[in-house]
Amino acid sequence: MQISPSEDKIPVVDVTSSPPSSGEGLYFCDGRRKVDYVLVFHRRHHNSIRSLAGAAIPQDELSIVSNGNFPLTAGSNVVPGRGGGLQREEAASVGEVFMELGNARGNEPMEAAAQEMQLIRQEFEANLLEAGLEIERDREVKTHGPSFTRVHAPWPVLCREAEFLKIKVPTKTSYELKEEKGFGSSMSTVWRKLNQPFQPKVSQQDHGSTKFISHCFSRDKLHLYNITSKDTFFDNATRARIVYEILRRTVCVRTCQTIGISTLIAKGVYDTAFPLHDGDYKVVGQPEERNDRQVLHEEWARYSAFYKYQPIDLVRKYFGEKIGLYFAWLGVYTQLLILASIVGIIVFGYGVATMDTDIPSLEMCNDRLNFTMCPLCDGACDYWHLSNACGTARASHLFDNPATVFFAIFMSLWAVLFLEQWKRRQISLSFSWDLTGMDEDEEHPRPKYETILLQKRQKKQEKKKKKKKKGPEKQEDGTVTGKDRWRQKLLSAMAAGVPAHEDKLTWKDRLPGYFMNVSSILFMFGLTFSAVFGVIIYRITISALMAMSPDPETKSNVRVTVTSTAVIINLVVILILDEIYGSVALWLTELEIPKTDTTFEEHLILKAFLLKFMNAYAPIFYVAFFKGRFAGRPGNYVYVFNNFRMEECAPGGCLIELCIQLSIIMLGKQLIQNNIFEIGIPKLKKLIRALKEKKSTSKESDEERPPQQWNQDYALVPFEGLTPEYMEMIIQFGFVSLFVASFPLAPLFALLNNVIEIRLDAKKLVTELRRPVAARAKDIGIWYNILSGMGKLSVIINAFVISFTSDFVPRLVYQYMFSPTGTMHGFIDHTLSYFNVSNFRPGTAPHSTEYGNISVCRYKDYREPPWSPDAYQFSKQFWCVLSARLAFVILFQNLVMFLGLLVAWLIPDVPKTIVEQLKREKKLLVNLFLQEEKEKLQLIQSLFVKDATHHPDKEAPNQGQGLLIPGRYSTLPLGPTSGSGGGGPRARSRAASFSQFSGNTSSLPRKDHSNSRHTAV
Amino acid sequence: MQISPSEDKIPVVDVTSSPPSSGEGLYFCDGRRKVDYVLVFHRRHHNSIRSLAGAAIPQDELSIVSNGNFPLTAGSNVVPGRGGGLQREEAASVGEVFMELGNARGNEPMEAAAQEMQLIRQEFEANLLEAGLEIERDREVKTHGPSFTRVHAPWPVLCREAEFLKIKVPTKTSYELKEEKGFGSSMSTVWRKLNQPFQPKVSQQDHGSTKFISHCFSRDKLHLYNITSKDTFFDNATRARIVYEILRRTVCVRTCQTIGISTLIAKGVYDTAFPLHDGDYKVVGQPEERNDRQVLHEEWARYSAFYKYQPIDLVRKYFGEKIGLYFAWLGVYTQLLILASIVGIIVFGYGVATMDTDIPSLEMCNDRLNFTMCPLCDGACDYWHLSNACGTARASHLFDNPATVFFAIFMSLWAVLFLEQWKRRQISLSFSWDLTGMDEDEEHPRPKYETILLQKRQKKQEKKKKKKKKGPEKQEDGTVTGKDRWRQKLLSAMAAGVPAHEDKLTWKDRLPGYFMNVSSILFMFGLTFSAVFGVIIYRITISALMAMSPDPETKSNVRVTVTSTAVIINLVVILILDEIYGSVALWLTELEIPKTDTTFEEHLILKAFLLKFMNAYAPIFYVAFFKGRFAGRPGNYVYVFNNFRMEECAPGGCLIELCIQLSIIMLGKQLIQNNIFEIGIPKLKKLIRALKEKKSTSKESDEERPPQQWNQDYALVPFEGLTPEYMEMIIQFGFVSLFVASFPLAPLFALLNNVIEIRLDAKKLVTELRRPVAARAKDIGIWYNILSGMGKLSVIINAFVISFTSDFVPRLVYQYMFSPTGTMHGFIDHTLSYFNVSNFRPGTAPHSTEYGNISVCRYKDYREPPWSPDAYQFSKQFWCVLSARLAFVILFQNLVMFLGLLVAWLIPDVPKTIVEQLKREKKLLVNLFLQEEKEKLQLIQSLFVKDATHHPDKEAPNQGQGLLIPGRYSTLPLGPTSGSGGGGPRARSRAASFSQFSGNTSSLPRKDHSNSRHTAV
C-alpha cells in the first residue's frame, strides 16, 4: 500500500490560470477527457470558516483524482498502486475533515451534519473511482455556492458497461434498402421533392438507401463496429447513461448504507447531478460543424420551424428514447389532427352553408308563426316570442346538423386509427432505434420505501428485544447496530436482486396510505362537484336577478352575460384545481410508498389523470347530459334553494351551450396553460433566480472567470419528467374525442395548439432545462392504455351527445313518423307543448305582461296538452322520441365499435417493410457471424497445426484440444446474437437448415462436400 | 467410391424366422434400434408380376439399409465408404426397376407411373440416409398390400436436430419449490388429501417439491443433462418429431423436384407416414411397467375415469403440445362449467320455487279473470280463454324470472373469467412445458400452392417464348427444361427461406378462388336462411291445417306437436348442413390456394366457423328476435303466401319457445354428434374395413405372421387434426354463452357432454387413431380469438334476449310506472289490448264461436283501444316499454363490458408463482453457467500454463492465445441461454451486476479481490 507521494499530486492543473483551449468546458482540465456527468453540492456557510483553515494549502486548488486507469496519465502504469492512491487521498481528506471538525467545534449541530455529508461524499466518490470512473473536483476557495464534481468514464468502463447494458451499436455491415421500381419509384421521388422543404436540415449518416446493421456491443467483437475514435464512438447521451447507471448502483456502506445517487440526493448529500449539454445552443459565428444541441435548436426548437418534420432520430440521440418517443407520439398525434381538422372544417362549413336553408331555424325565426312562449320563471318573467331566440337557433344549426353525426362516427374511428398508427410508428421506431427485445432493468427501491422499510424492521426488532429482555432499559447502541445489521441485510438482498421474503411492505403498512388516498380522492371529487354546483348556483341566481331587473338592456343580455361569465369562472376554477390536484396526486402517491420509481410514476399518473379528468370534464358533462333535464314545466318548475329555478338550455338546444362550454374551456385551458404556466412562470422563476444570484454574487463578481458548461447547466432548471406534458396532451385528446360531436372545430384548435406545443416543449428541453439522462423506453407505457380507454369512452359519450343533447333524433323521428308532409315543416310546432295559463298556481303567473290576453302559452317539451285526460304528462311522442334516442345509442355504439375493430384489424401492427427488413437483417447477421467464425476456426486450427508440427511428441493431446476448441467455436458462435431478442439462435438454426438444404439440393453430384458440411454443423 | 460387397449385405435379418424378443415390433429386426417413423406405400397389382421376376432373389427378403453411422454395426467405422454404399444400393435398385420395366413393358401406362413412384421413393430414401437416418424395408414377396419402410434416428442425428429445433430438455439442476408455511401449508395438505381420489395414477418424476430446470439441448453441454440412456433420453414423441422434421425438409431433386414427405404423400408416392404408438394399449397380465399408452388408456382414456383430473403432462409427452393444449383447454372449460352449472341450477331452482307465487302466471291461470282472447287466425279460429295458456305461462316463469337477468350478467362475466383463466393456465403450461420463447418454424408452401405457382410460371414463360420466336411451333422440350429450371429456382428459393419477389401468387391468381368463396358463402347463407324459412312455413301451414281440423284432440295439441316436430326438422337440417358445410369450407379453402398449412388452417377454421355458426344459430336467432314481431294484430294479421298467418309466440312469452328451441338443438346436436358421428361412424368404418381386409387377405391368411406394431397402427384411422373437436366445443360455448339468458341449464348439459367428450376424444386418440406427430404449439391460436369474439357477442345478445325476448322489462315498467298498487297485480290485464269484434274485416271474423255474444276481445300487444282516436295504433305504453327495453340494453351492455374489463384487469395474466419461479430459474441457470465457465477457464488456463512451462521459449505468443480464449469464455458463455427468449443475456447482465454489487458492498475491506473481479468481468 505504500506509494510514492508524487503520484497523488501529478495531475494538478490550475484551472483559473489556464482555461482549456477547446470544448468550452466540456472536458476535464486536460482538455481531453470529456465530462460525462456532474455532481453538485452546495457548500454551506460554515465552509467559509473551513476556507480560512484551508487557506494554508492554496496550491491544492483543483485536483484530479484519477484511479490510474486512464491510459495517458503517468501514474497509470503502476496498477497495484491505484487502490493505495485512493486510500491515501481518502485518508487525507478524512484527516482534513477532522481538522475542520476541530475548527468548527463550537458551531451548531448543523455543522456535524455537514461533516457527515462530507464523509459520505468521500466514500461515494471513492467507490466511483473503484468502479473505474475518473473524477475531477473543484477545490477553489469559495465561501459558499455550488461545488462541482465532474465525472468521466474512460473507454474500458464504457465498453464494460455498454456490454452489460446491451447497448446496440452500428456494425460495419450495411445493406441497401429496397428501392421501389417503376411507377412507385417516380411517385416516391416526387413525394420526396414535395416533402423537401418540410424536412429538417440534419445530417443523417446512415439514412438514405443503406442501413447499417446494429448489434449489441461486445468487447470481443470490436472489429465488427465502425470505431473511428474511442472518444466519439459512444455519443454523449450514451456516455451519460452509462455513468448514470454506475452512479445508480454504487453503494455507500460505511457511512450511510444506501445505494445510488438518487438516495444521496434525497438525503441532501448532493444537491443535484446531471449530464452536461453538448455546448452552447447559440451558434456564434460560422462554425464548420454545429453540435447536436445547436442543430436541434436551429432545426427543431424554434417556432419558425413549425412546419417541418421533427428530426426525431437526433432528438432520440440527444435526449434518449423516452423523450424521443414522446415527441414522436406528439408528432403522430399532430399529423393525424391535420386530417381531423380538415374534416372538422368541412363539417363546420356544411353547417354554415345550410344555415339559411334549415327549416327548423327558419321556422323559429319566422315572426308570422309567432309562438307565444310561457315565462321562464314564475312571477317575475313575462311571456315571450320564440322568434326572439332566432339567433341561437341559427348558431345552433352550425353544430347541430346531420354532418355532426357523420363527424362523430368519423372521430371515433379516427381515434382508433390514431392508436393503430401510433402502434405502427412505435414498432418502426423500436426497430430503427434497436429497442426490440429490450428488457426492463431491475429497479432499486425508492429512497422513501427503503426508509419506511427500515423503520418497520427496527420496530419489529425493538419489540422482539423488549420481549426478550424485559426490565433493562433500551440499549441505544444495540438498536443502532441492529439497524445497521438490518440495513446490511437489506442492501445485500437488494444487490442480489432477490426480494427477500420478509423484506417488503405489506398492505398493512400501506393501509393508512390507502385510506388517505381513497378519502382524499373522494374529497377531491366532492370539491370538483361542488365547484360545478357553485357555478350552477351562480348562473341561476345571476340570471334570476338580471331577469328581475327593470332595465331592458340587462334583460336582453341575460343569457350571453351569464353564460360567458359562468364559463370563465369555470375555467378559472379548473385551472386552479388543476394545479392543486397535481400536487395532491403527488402527495397521495408518496403516502402509498410505492416500491419502485416505475410503480410510483404509474400510480401518480393514474391518480392525477383521474382527478384532472374529473376536473376538466365535470362541467362539460353537466351541460351535456344534465342541464335542463330537471327544470320541470311551466306551472311546476323545479326550484333549488327556495326560489331559484333550475336552469334550462337555450331554446336553440343544449348542444350550442355544450359547444360554448367546450370551446371556451378548451381554448382557455390551452392558452393559459401554454402561455402562463409553460412560458411565463419559468421565465419569472429564472428572472427571480438571476436577480438573487446577482445580489449574492455581486461581491465576488470581480474575481469571476468565464462560466464553464457545468456552471451554465447548473443555472438551468432540472428536468422533471414528461408526465405533465403527456397529461396536457391526454386531456386535450379528451376534448378532441369525447365531445367532438358538439364542436367539430376542436381538432383544429388542438392542431394549432400542438404545432406550438411541440416547439415550446422542444425549446424548453434544448434551452431551459438541464440535460436529462437518456432514459430508455420501449413504449409510452400507461399513456397508451389511457388513450385507448378514452377512445372507448368517446364512442359511448358521442352516442349520448348526438342522441340526447342534439336535436338530431327528434328531427328524424318527426320527419319519418309525425310529419304530415314528410318534410321538416312543422317541427318546431311539434316540439312545443301547450300550457293553459289558468293552470298557473297562484302567484306564479307573470305579474305584468305586455302580451295582452293570453290563454295558452307554449313550452319546449313533449307533454300532453291541457285538454287531454293526462294533462301535462309525458306524451306518446316523448316516449317515441326517447325510444328512438336509445335505439340510436345502441346502434351508434355497436356500429362504431364494430368499425373500430375492423379498422384495427385492417391495419397490421407491424409494417410490412419492417418485417422484410427484420428478416434481411437477421440473415445478414447470421452470415456475418458464420463467416467470422469460420475464419476464426481456420485461424485457430492453423495455429494448432503449427503448434503440433513444432512439437510432434505432443501431437495427441494437442489435437484433442484442437478439436475441442473448434467444436466450441462452431457451436457457440452466435451466443451474442441473442441480444437481438433471441433472434440469434433462431436465425442460426435457420442458417443451419439452410446449409442443409443447399447441401441437399445439390447433394448427389457433389456428395462429399455436403458431407463435410454436415459434420461441420 | 469402391467398397467391399459384404458391407452392403451384413445387416440382413430374416424377420419371419426370428421375431424380436422384446418391444413387440417397436424395433428394427436387430431389436435395438427403435422404429421412429413408418412410411407406407401400397404395392399395386402389377407388383405381382414383379414379384415373379423378383422371386429370383428370395434371400433379399428384408434388408436394412444403414448409412453406416450407427455405432454398433460393423460397417460404421469406414466413414468415407458410406456415400459409396448408398450409391451402390441405389444403383442396384434402379437397375432392378429397369429390369421390371422390361418385364412390364406391355402393360398399361399406369405401370410407368408406378415405376416413376418407385424411382422417387428410391431417391427420397437415399436422401434420408444422407441426412443420417437409418432405414429398414420389407422386401417380402407380397402380391399387394402395404409395404412398410421403417425409419430410425440414431443418437447423433437426434442430437443435431434437437439442437436445431431448440428442444428443451431437463438438466441435472433442480430446485425446491417453495412450500407454503403455517396455515397455508396445512390448508394445502388438506386440499391435496381431498383431491387425492381425483388425481390420475401417473408416475410423475419431476413433480412434487423439486423441479428440474430445462434448457435447450446443446451437444456441447451433454454433461449438464441427465442422460441415463441415449436410447431413452429423447422420448418417443420427440424422436418422431425429429424424424418428421427431417422428412419434412428432405428434397427429391432428380426425380420429382419436391420438398418433404407431405408432398410425396399428396403425389401418391407414399400412402401415408406415421410414427408408431408405444405398444399395445391393452395391459396383458401384470407387467412391471406399463408403457405410456397403457397408462393413458388406464388413467385417462376411459369413461370410468371421468371424475379424475387429466394427466395433462403425460398427454403432452405422448401426443405433443398441440394436443396437450387442446385437452388442457377442454379441462379448464369443463372445470369452469361446473361453476356455471351450479349457478344455473340455483337459478333454475329459484324459478321452480317461485313458480307458485308468481303473480302474472297466477293471474293468467285464474279462471275468474276470464280474458276472452281474439282468435289466432282469421275465420277458422275461435275466441279462446287466456287461462288455457296457463301451462306455458307457468313453464315460462321457470326461465323468465329476475334470476335470469342475474344469470345472464353472471354468464357474461363467466365467459371473461374463462378466457382469463385459460390465459393463466396457458402461461403456466407454456412455462412448465418450456414453450416460452418458442419461435414459429419457417413453413414450406403447401403442395397445391407449389403446383399452381409452377403452372403460373410456366404460362408466363410460354408467353415470353411465343413473343420471342413467333412462327415456329411450341418446343415441347424447351418447356420441359424451362419448367425444370423454374422448379429449381423455386426450390432453391424455398430452401433459402427467402421469398423471391416474383415467386408468389398475387391476388390476381387468387381472384377466381376469392370470387368462388364469396359467392359460395353467400349461397350457403341463403341455403341456411331458406332452411330456416322452410321450417317456418312448415310450422305455419301445419298449425293452420291442424287448427282447422275439426278434431278437438288435434286442436289442443297444435302447439306442442308443431313446435316439437319443427324443432326436430330444424335439428336434422342443421346436422346435415353441418356436415356439408364442413366439406364446403375445405373445398373453398383449397380454392383460395393458401401458401402455408398455417394459413390454410386459419382460413378453413374461419370459414367453417362462419358457416357452422350461422347454421346452428339461425333458427335460434329467429325465435329469439323475429318470431311474433311481424304477426300483425287481430283484424289485420300479416299473411304470407296468401293465406298463412305469420306465427306468433306462445301466450307465455317468446322466451319459453327460445328455451325449447335452444335446448333441443343443443342436446340433440351433442347427443347425435357424439354418438353417431364420433362413435358410430368410426366403428362402422372400422367394421367395413375389417370385413374388406378379411375378404382380401383370406387367401393369404394361412401364411400370416403375428402383426407388427406398424401393421396394427396402419390399421388405425389417421389423425386429422383438432379442428372438428375445437369447432364442436366452440359451437357449444356459443350455446352456453350466447343465449344463456333463456336456458340456465345449458351449462349443466354442456358439462355433462364435456365430461364424456374428454374421455371420448382421449379414447379415440389412444386407441383408434394412428399416433400423430408431436406438434408444438404455443397457444390455441385463432380459437382464442373466436372465443373472445363470442364472449363479446354474448354480452349484446343476452342484453337483447333479456330486454326483448323476456318479459322482464315490461314487468318492471308495469310495477314502477303503471301499477296502481305498486305490485304486479293487473300486469296481464295491462299487457292485453282491446279489439272491437265489429272491426273484423268481412270474412275474417270467426265463422262459428262457442263464446256467444262477444263485442270486445283481447290480444297481447300494447295498442290503443278501439275507443281511442288513434284506435289500434301503438299506445303510449308501447313506447314507454320500448324505451325501457332499449335503456336496459344500453345499461346491461355497458355495465357488463365494464365489469368484464374489471375482471380481466383483476386477474393477472401471469400467475405470481410462475413469475417467482421464472426469476429463480434464471438465476440458477446463470449461476450454473458461470460456475461451469469458470471451471473451464481454469482448466484451459492450466493446460496453457502447462504448455507454456513445457516450452518456455514460446511463452509470449502462447500467453496471448491463452488470454484470448479465457476472454472468449468469460464473455461468450451464455450464448446458448438465449434460447430462453433472450433471457440469457439479460440474466447474464444481472449476474454481472450482481457480482459487481457483491464486490462493492464489501469493497473497502478487500479491495484487491473486488478489483480482480472487475477485470475478470
Short mmCIF file of C-alpha atoms in Angstrom, two decimals, chain B residues 131-364:
data_model
loop_
_atom_site.label_atom_id
_atom_site.label_comp_id
_atom_site.label_asym_id
_atom_site.label_seq_id
_atom_site.Cartn_x
_atom_site.Cartn_y
_atom_site.Cartn_z
CA ALA B 131 -29.42 -36.96 -43.62
CA GLY B 132 -28.24 -39.61 -41.21
CA LEU B 133 -31.38 -41.62 -40.70
CA GLU B 134 -31.43 -45.36 -40.83
CA ILE B 135 -33.97 -47.30 -42.81
CA GLU B 136 -35.37 -50.80 -42.75
CA ARG B 137 -37.53 -52.08 -45.56
CA ASP B 138 -39.69 -55.09 -46.11
CA ARG B 139 -38.83 -56.89 -49.27
CA GLU B 140 -41.21 -59.70 -48.80
CA VAL B 141 -42.91 -61.39 -51.70
CA LYS B 142 -46.35 -59.92 -51.46
CA THR B 143 -48.71 -59.60 -54.33
CA HIS B 144 -50.12 -56.41 -52.96
CA GLY B 145 -50.87 -54.69 -49.71
CA PRO B 146 -48.94 -52.16 -47.72
CA SER B 147 -45.22 -52.07 -47.75
CA PHE B 148 -43.55 -50.52 -44.74
CA THR B 149 -40.37 -48.52 -44.64
CA ARG B 150 -39.25 -48.09 -41.05
CA VAL B 151 -37.08 -45.16 -40.12
CA HIS B 152 -34.78 -44.90 -37.13
CA ALA B 153 -32.92 -41.83 -35.97
CA PRO B 154 -29.61 -42.62 -34.36
CA TRP B 155 -28.24 -40.62 -31.45
CA PRO B 156 -26.05 -38.19 -33.41
CA VAL B 157 -28.94 -37.26 -35.65
CA LEU B 158 -31.19 -36.80 -32.66
CA CYS B 159 -28.62 -34.57 -31.03
CA ARG B 160 -28.09 -32.49 -34.12
CA GLU B 161 -31.77 -31.98 -34.75
CA ALA B 162 -32.59 -31.41 -31.11
CA GLU B 163 -30.09 -28.61 -31.18
CA PHE B 164 -31.58 -27.17 -34.36
CA LEU B 165 -35.10 -27.42 -33.09
CA LYS B 166 -34.03 -25.99 -29.76
CA ILE B 167 -35.77 -28.76 -27.90
CA LYS B 168 -35.62 -28.11 -24.21
CA VAL B 169 -34.51 -30.97 -22.03
CA PRO B 170 -34.22 -31.21 -18.26
CA THR B 171 -30.82 -30.53 -16.77
CA LYS B 172 -29.43 -32.11 -13.66
CA THR B 173 -30.01 -28.91 -11.75
CA SER B 174 -33.14 -28.83 -9.70
CA TYR B 175 -34.60 -26.60 -7.09
CA GLU B 176 -37.09 -26.90 -4.31
CA LEU B 177 -40.46 -25.40 -4.96
CA LYS B 178 -41.43 -23.02 -2.23
CA GLU B 179 -43.51 -24.72 0.42
CA GLU B 180 -46.21 -22.69 1.99
CA LYS B 181 -45.86 -22.12 5.65
CA GLY B 182 -48.26 -22.18 8.55
CA PHE B 183 -51.94 -22.09 7.84
CA GLY B 184 -51.48 -22.12 4.07
CA SER B 185 -49.44 -25.29 4.31
CA SER B 186 -51.99 -27.23 6.32
CA MET B 187 -54.73 -25.98 4.06
CA SER B 188 -52.88 -27.21 1.02
CA THR B 189 -52.26 -30.57 2.69
CA VAL B 190 -55.95 -30.95 3.37
CA TRP B 191 -56.70 -29.89 -0.16
CA ARG B 192 -54.23 -32.39 -1.53
CA LYS B 193 -55.77 -35.15 0.55
CA LEU B 194 -59.26 -34.24 -0.58
CA ASN B 195 -58.03 -34.11 -4.12
CA GLN B 196 -56.27 -37.44 -3.95
CA PRO B 197 -59.03 -39.61 -5.45
CA PHE B 198 -59.33 -37.21 -8.37
CA GLN B 199 -55.69 -37.43 -9.31
CA PRO B 200 -54.78 -39.91 -12.02
CA LYS B 201 -52.24 -42.51 -11.00
CA VAL B 202 -49.36 -41.40 -13.14
CA SER B 203 -45.79 -41.67 -12.05
CA GLN B 204 -44.51 -38.14 -12.08
CA GLN B 205 -40.80 -37.95 -11.93
CA ASP B 206 -40.08 -34.33 -11.54
CA HIS B 207 -43.21 -33.27 -9.77
CA GLY B 208 -43.58 -32.85 -6.11
CA SER B 209 -41.42 -30.34 -4.41
CA THR B 210 -38.43 -30.26 -6.74
CA LYS B 211 -38.34 -29.08 -10.30
CA PHE B 212 -35.62 -29.74 -12.78
CA ILE B 213 -34.55 -26.78 -14.81
CA SER B 214 -34.86 -27.26 -18.52
CA HIS B 215 -32.52 -25.93 -21.08
CA CYS B 216 -32.22 -26.04 -24.83
CA PHE B 217 -30.35 -29.12 -25.91
CA SER B 218 -26.82 -28.47 -26.99
CA ARG B 219 -24.23 -31.03 -27.91
CA ASP B 220 -21.59 -29.08 -26.02
CA LYS B 221 -23.44 -29.32 -22.77
CA LEU B 222 -24.16 -33.01 -22.66
CA HIS B 223 -22.73 -33.18 -19.16
CA LEU B 224 -25.45 -30.84 -17.93
CA TYR B 225 -28.29 -33.16 -18.84
CA ASN B 226 -29.48 -36.16 -17.03
CA ILE B 227 -28.65 -38.70 -19.72
CA THR B 228 -29.14 -42.17 -18.32
CA SER B 229 -29.51 -43.85 -21.66
CA LYS B 230 -29.07 -42.47 -25.12
CA ASP B 231 -31.98 -44.59 -26.31
CA THR B 232 -34.49 -43.16 -23.91
CA PHE B 233 -33.20 -39.64 -23.32
CA PHE B 234 -35.46 -38.33 -26.02
CA ASP B 235 -38.91 -39.80 -25.56
CA ASN B 236 -40.69 -41.41 -28.46
CA ALA B 237 -42.77 -38.37 -29.29
CA THR B 238 -39.68 -36.20 -29.54
CA ARG B 239 -37.92 -38.76 -31.66
CA ALA B 240 -40.84 -38.93 -34.00
CA ARG B 241 -40.94 -35.18 -34.18
CA ILE B 242 -37.29 -35.04 -35.07
CA VAL B 243 -37.67 -37.63 -37.78
CA TYR B 244 -40.70 -35.85 -39.10
CA GLU B 245 -38.70 -32.65 -39.23
CA ILE B 246 -36.14 -34.38 -41.42
CA LEU B 247 -38.80 -35.99 -43.58
CA ARG B 248 -40.45 -32.63 -43.98
CA ARG B 249 -37.42 -30.90 -45.38
CA THR B 250 -35.76 -33.68 -47.34
CA VAL B 251 -35.84 -32.91 -51.03
CA CYS B 252 -36.23 -35.01 -54.14
CA VAL B 253 -34.46 -33.17 -56.90
CA ARG B 254 -33.63 -35.66 -59.55
CA THR B 255 -36.89 -37.49 -59.90
CA CYS B 256 -39.63 -35.15 -58.90
CA GLN B 257 -38.38 -31.83 -57.56
CA THR B 258 -40.29 -31.54 -54.36
CA ILE B 259 -39.67 -30.99 -50.74
CA GLY B 260 -40.93 -33.10 -47.95
CA ILE B 261 -42.94 -36.15 -47.20
CA SER B 262 -46.29 -34.38 -47.33
CA THR B 263 -45.83 -33.51 -50.97
CA LEU B 264 -44.85 -37.08 -51.71
CA ILE B 265 -47.96 -38.31 -49.97
CA ALA B 266 -50.00 -35.79 -51.91
CA LYS B 267 -48.45 -37.09 -55.09
CA GLY B 268 -49.25 -40.63 -54.13
CA VAL B 269 -45.65 -41.73 -53.88
CA TYR B 270 -46.33 -42.82 -50.36
CA ASP B 271 -49.71 -43.66 -48.98
CA THR B 272 -49.07 -42.43 -45.55
CA ALA B 273 -46.43 -41.88 -42.93
CA PHE B 274 -46.81 -42.03 -39.20
CA PRO B 275 -44.88 -42.56 -36.02
CA LEU B 276 -45.54 -45.68 -34.01
CA HIS B 277 -47.55 -45.95 -30.85
CA ASP B 278 -45.69 -47.01 -27.75
CA GLY B 279 -47.09 -50.51 -27.97
CA ASP B 280 -50.44 -52.06 -27.36
CA TYR B 281 -52.84 -50.12 -25.18
CA LYS B 282 -54.25 -53.21 -23.56
CA VAL B 283 -52.41 -54.33 -20.48
CA VAL B 284 -51.84 -58.04 -20.76
CA GLY B 285 -51.02 -59.76 -17.50
CA GLN B 286 -49.22 -57.81 -14.81
CA PRO B 287 -46.26 -56.08 -16.39
CA GLU B 288 -43.82 -54.41 -14.07
CA GLU B 289 -44.12 -51.18 -16.00
CA ARG B 290 -46.90 -50.01 -18.22
CA ASN B 291 -45.97 -48.05 -21.29
CA ASP B 292 -47.25 -44.54 -21.70
CA ARG B 293 -50.04 -45.60 -23.98
CA GLN B 294 -51.25 -48.08 -21.44
CA VAL B 295 -51.06 -45.53 -18.65
CA LEU B 296 -53.02 -43.09 -20.74
CA HIS B 297 -55.57 -45.73 -21.54
CA GLU B 298 -55.98 -46.77 -17.94
CA GLU B 299 -55.96 -43.41 -16.28
CA TRP B 300 -57.31 -41.12 -18.89
CA ALA B 301 -58.96 -42.63 -21.93
CA ARG B 302 -61.85 -44.44 -20.29
CA TYR B 303 -65.24 -43.32 -19.17
CA SER B 304 -64.77 -44.69 -15.68
CA ALA B 305 -62.05 -42.11 -15.16
CA PHE B 306 -64.45 -39.25 -15.85
CA TYR B 307 -64.13 -37.75 -12.39
CA LYS B 308 -60.35 -37.58 -12.50
CA TYR B 309 -58.06 -34.78 -13.46
CA GLN B 310 -56.36 -35.31 -16.76
CA PRO B 311 -52.70 -36.40 -16.69
CA ILE B 312 -52.02 -33.47 -18.94
CA ASP B 313 -48.23 -33.67 -18.76
CA LEU B 314 -48.31 -37.23 -19.93
CA VAL B 315 -50.71 -36.37 -22.71
CA ARG B 316 -48.32 -33.69 -23.81
CA LYS B 317 -45.41 -36.07 -23.59
CA TYR B 318 -47.18 -38.67 -25.68
CA PHE B 319 -49.04 -36.55 -28.20
CA GLY B 320 -47.18 -33.27 -28.19
CA GLU B 321 -48.00 -29.76 -27.10
CA LYS B 322 -50.75 -29.03 -29.57
CA ILE B 323 -52.95 -31.89 -28.45
CA GLY B 324 -51.92 -31.33 -24.86
CA LEU B 325 -53.13 -27.75 -25.10
CA TYR B 326 -56.43 -28.88 -26.53
CA PHE B 327 -57.10 -31.18 -23.63
CA ALA B 328 -55.86 -28.65 -21.13
CA TRP B 329 -58.22 -26.11 -22.64
CA LEU B 330 -61.06 -28.58 -22.57
CA GLY B 331 -60.21 -29.30 -18.97
CA VAL B 332 -60.29 -25.65 -17.94
CA TYR B 333 -63.53 -25.16 -19.82
CA THR B 334 -65.12 -28.17 -18.21
CA GLN B 335 -63.94 -27.22 -14.74
CA LEU B 336 -65.36 -23.76 -15.11
CA LEU B 337 -68.59 -25.23 -16.43
CA ILE B 338 -69.04 -26.83 -13.01
CA LEU B 339 -69.32 -23.36 -11.50
CA ALA B 340 -71.67 -22.20 -14.24
CA SER B 341 -73.80 -25.34 -13.87
CA ILE B 342 -74.18 -24.86 -10.15
CA VAL B 343 -75.26 -21.27 -10.57
CA GLY B 344 -77.53 -22.34 -13.42
CA ILE B 345 -79.18 -24.98 -11.26
CA ILE B 346 -79.68 -22.48 -8.48
CA VAL B 347 -81.25 -20.03 -10.90
CA PHE B 348 -83.49 -22.74 -12.27
CA GLY B 349 -84.31 -23.77 -8.73
CA TYR B 350 -85.31 -20.22 -7.97
CA GLY B 351 -87.67 -20.38 -10.93
CA VAL B 352 -89.20 -23.61 -9.68
CA ALA B 353 -89.53 -22.32 -6.14
CA THR B 354 -91.20 -19.06 -7.11
CA MET B 355 -93.46 -20.58 -9.74
CA ASP B 356 -96.44 -20.77 -7.43
CA THR B 357 -96.07 -17.26 -6.14
CA ASP B 358 -95.54 -15.53 -9.44
CA ILE B 359 -98.41 -13.12 -9.80
CA PRO B 360 -98.53 -12.86 -13.60
CA SER B 361 -98.76 -16.61 -14.11
CA LEU B 362 -101.28 -16.89 -11.29
CA GLU B 363 -103.35 -14.23 -12.98
CA MET B 364 -103.09 -16.00 -16.27
#
